Coordinates of C-alpha atoms and ligand atoms in Angstrom, one line a residue:
X84 CA 0.1 13.4 -13.3
X85 CA -1.3 10.3 -14.9
X86 CA -4.9 9.2 -14.3
X87 CA -5.9 5.6 -14.0
X88 CA -9.5 4.4 -14.5
X89 CA -11.0 1.2 -13.4
X90 CA -14.2 -0.3 -12.0
X91 CA -14.2 -0.4 -8.2
X92 CA -17.0 -2.5 -6.7
X93 CA -19.1 -2.0 -9.7
X94 CA -18.6 1.8 -10.1
X95 CA -16.2 3.8 -12.1
X96 CA -13.1 5.1 -10.2
X97 CA -10.4 7.4 -11.3
X98 CA -7.2 8.0 -9.4
X99 CA -4.2 10.1 -10.2
X100 CA -0.6 9.2 -9.4
X101 CA 2.8 10.5 -10.2
X102 CA 4.1 7.0 -10.1
X103 CA 2.7 4.2 -12.3
X104 CA 4.4 1.7 -10.0
X105 CA 2.6 2.9 -6.9
X106 CA 1.0 -0.1 -5.2
X107 CA -2.7 -0.4 -5.9
X108 CA -3.1 -1.0 -2.1
X109 CA -2.0 2.6 -1.4
X110 CA -4.4 4.0 -3.9
X111 CA -7.3 2.0 -2.6
X112 CA -6.7 2.9 1.0
X113 CA -5.5 6.5 0.7
X114 CA -7.5 7.8 -2.2
X115 CA -10.5 5.6 -2.4
X116 CA -11.3 4.9 1.3
X117 CA -11.1 1.2 0.9
X118 CA -9.9 0.0 4.3
X119 CA -10.6 -3.7 3.8
X120 CA -7.3 -4.5 2.2
X121 CA -4.5 -4.3 4.8
X122 CA -0.8 -3.6 4.6
X123 CA 0.8 -6.7 6.2
X124 CA 4.2 -7.5 4.7
X125 CA 4.2 -5.4 1.5
X126 CA 6.1 -8.3 -0.2
X127 CA 3.4 -10.6 -1.5
X128 CA 4.0 -13.0 1.4
X129 CA 1.0 -12.8 3.7
X130 CA -2.2 -12.1 1.7
X131 CA -3.6 -9.4 4.0
X132 CA -3.9 -6.9 1.0
X133 CA -5.8 -9.3 -1.3
X134 CA -8.4 -7.9 -3.6
X135 CA -10.1 -9.4 -6.7
X136 CA -9.0 -8.1 -10.0
X137 CA -11.3 -9.4 -12.8
X138 CA -12.3 -12.0 -10.3
X139 CA -8.8 -13.2 -9.5
X140 CA -7.2 -13.0 -6.1
X141 CA -4.6 -10.3 -6.4
X142 CA -2.0 -9.0 -3.9
X143 CA -2.5 -5.3 -4.1
X144 CA 0.7 -4.5 -2.2
X145 CA 2.8 -5.5 -5.2
X146 CA 0.3 -4.7 -8.0
X147 CA 1.2 -1.4 -9.6
X148 CA -1.7 1.0 -10.0
X149 CA -1.2 1.0 -13.8
X150 CA -2.1 -2.7 -13.9
X151 CA -5.6 -1.9 -12.5
X152 CA -6.4 0.3 -15.4
X153 CA -9.4 -1.0 -17.3
X154 CA -10.0 -3.8 -14.8
X155 CA -12.7 -4.8 -12.4
X156 CA -11.4 -4.4 -8.8
X157 CA -13.4 -5.8 -6.0
X158 CA -12.6 -5.1 -2.3
X159 CA -14.1 -6.5 0.9
X160 CA -16.6 -3.6 0.9
X161 CA -17.8 -4.6 -2.6
X162 CA -18.9 -8.0 -1.3
X163 CA -21.5 -7.0 1.3
X164 CA -22.0 -5.0 4.4
X165 CA -23.0 -5.5 8.0
X166 CA -26.7 -5.5 7.1
X167 CA -26.3 -7.7 4.1
X168 CA -23.1 -9.7 4.2
X169 CA -21.9 -11.8 1.4
X170 CA -22.2 -15.6 1.9
X171 CA -18.5 -15.9 2.8
X172 CA -18.6 -12.9 5.1
X173 CA -21.7 -14.4 6.8
X174 CA -19.9 -17.7 7.2
X175 CA -16.9 -16.0 8.8
X176 CA -19.2 -14.3 11.2
X177 CA -21.1 -17.5 12.0
X178 CA -17.9 -19.4 12.7
X179 CA -16.4 -16.4 14.5
X180 CA -13.3 -17.0 12.3
X181 CA -11.2 -14.1 13.5
X182 CA -9.2 -13.0 16.5
X183 CA -7.4 -9.7 15.7
X184 CA -9.0 -9.7 12.3
X185 CA -5.9 -8.4 10.5
X186 CA -5.8 -11.4 8.1
X187 CA -9.6 -11.6 7.6
X188 CA -9.8 -9.4 4.5
X189 CA -7.3 -11.6 2.7
X190 CA -8.8 -14.8 3.9
X191 CA -12.3 -13.8 2.7
X192 CA -11.1 -12.4 -0.6
X193 CA -9.0 -15.5 -1.3
X194 CA -11.9 -17.7 -0.3
X195 CA -14.2 -15.9 -2.8
X196 CA -11.8 -16.5 -5.6
X197 CA -11.1 -20.1 -4.5
X198 CA -14.8 -21.0 -4.2
X199 CA -15.5 -19.5 -7.6
X200 CA -13.1 -22.1 -9.0
X201 CA -13.9 -24.9 -6.5
X202 CA -17.5 -24.5 -5.3
X203 CA -17.6 -27.9 -3.4
X204 CA -14.2 -28.3 -1.9
X205 CA -12.9 -30.8 0.5
X206 CA -11.3 -29.6 3.7
X207 CA -7.9 -30.4 2.3
X208 CA -8.6 -28.4 -0.8
X209 CA -9.6 -25.4 1.4
X210 CA -6.3 -25.7 3.3
X211 CA -4.3 -25.8 0.1
X212 CA -6.4 -23.0 -1.5
X213 CA -5.7 -20.6 1.4
X214 CA -2.2 -21.8 2.2
X215 CA -0.7 -18.6 0.9
X216 CA -2.7 -16.5 3.4
X217 CA -1.1 -16.2 6.8
X218 CA -2.9 -15.8 10.2
X219 CA -0.7 -15.0 13.1
X220 CA -3.5 -15.6 15.6
X221 CA -3.9 -19.3 14.7
X222 CA -7.5 -19.0 13.6
X223 CA -7.0 -21.5 10.8
X224 CA -9.4 -24.1 12.0
X225 CA -12.3 -21.7 12.2
X226 CA -11.3 -20.1 8.9
X227 CA -11.4 -23.5 7.2
X228 CA -14.8 -24.2 8.8
X229 CA -16.1 -20.9 7.6
X230 CA -15.1 -21.6 4.0
X231 CA -16.7 -25.0 4.2
X232 CA -19.9 -23.4 5.6
X233 CA -19.8 -20.8 2.7
X234 CA -19.6 -23.8 0.3
X235 CA -22.7 -25.3 2.0
X236 CA -20.8 -28.1 3.7
X237 CA -20.7 -28.2 7.5
X238 CA -17.6 -29.8 9.1
Ligands
LIG245 S1 0.6 -7.0 2.4 FE1 0.4 -7.8 0.5 S2 0.9 -9.9 0.7 FE2 1.4 -9.1 2.6
LIG246 S1 -7.1 -13.3 13.1 FE1 -5.2 -12.2 13.7 S2 -3.9 -12.6 12.0 FE2 -5.6 -13.8 11.6

């Protein structure tokens, strides 16, 4: 069985898999206890499974585990925790930007990557930046407000 090594939230991680095409999402959830990324569509359509790979928003449901080898993978747990949330996590809490919460991992991870590229966005830019992440609960208005708050701009 092949072993794949990568950095997970700043620490070395090694996983074994019979299948180099096994989705990174399965490895993260089933072998590494990372339950932030969610299985939504499994087809790169919804964004629920988003993680950062070398800082880039990446859909882990369609990313083979072999592609993670040697990379820096960051999950929601790697941003912050309940006691010390990351600025984006804190903004989502402050704006109560979730209903069921299923999309929230993807929204936060996509927002992290987006804000790294666009630190002072307009509302329109935020909408475009997160357009590929779906929320079935219709929480978009609060999510946009949360991302603007994280950027230091109240709306
Ligand atoms: S579960 Fe990966 S994009 Fe939907
Ligand atoms: S809060 Fe339910 S899918 Fe977005």
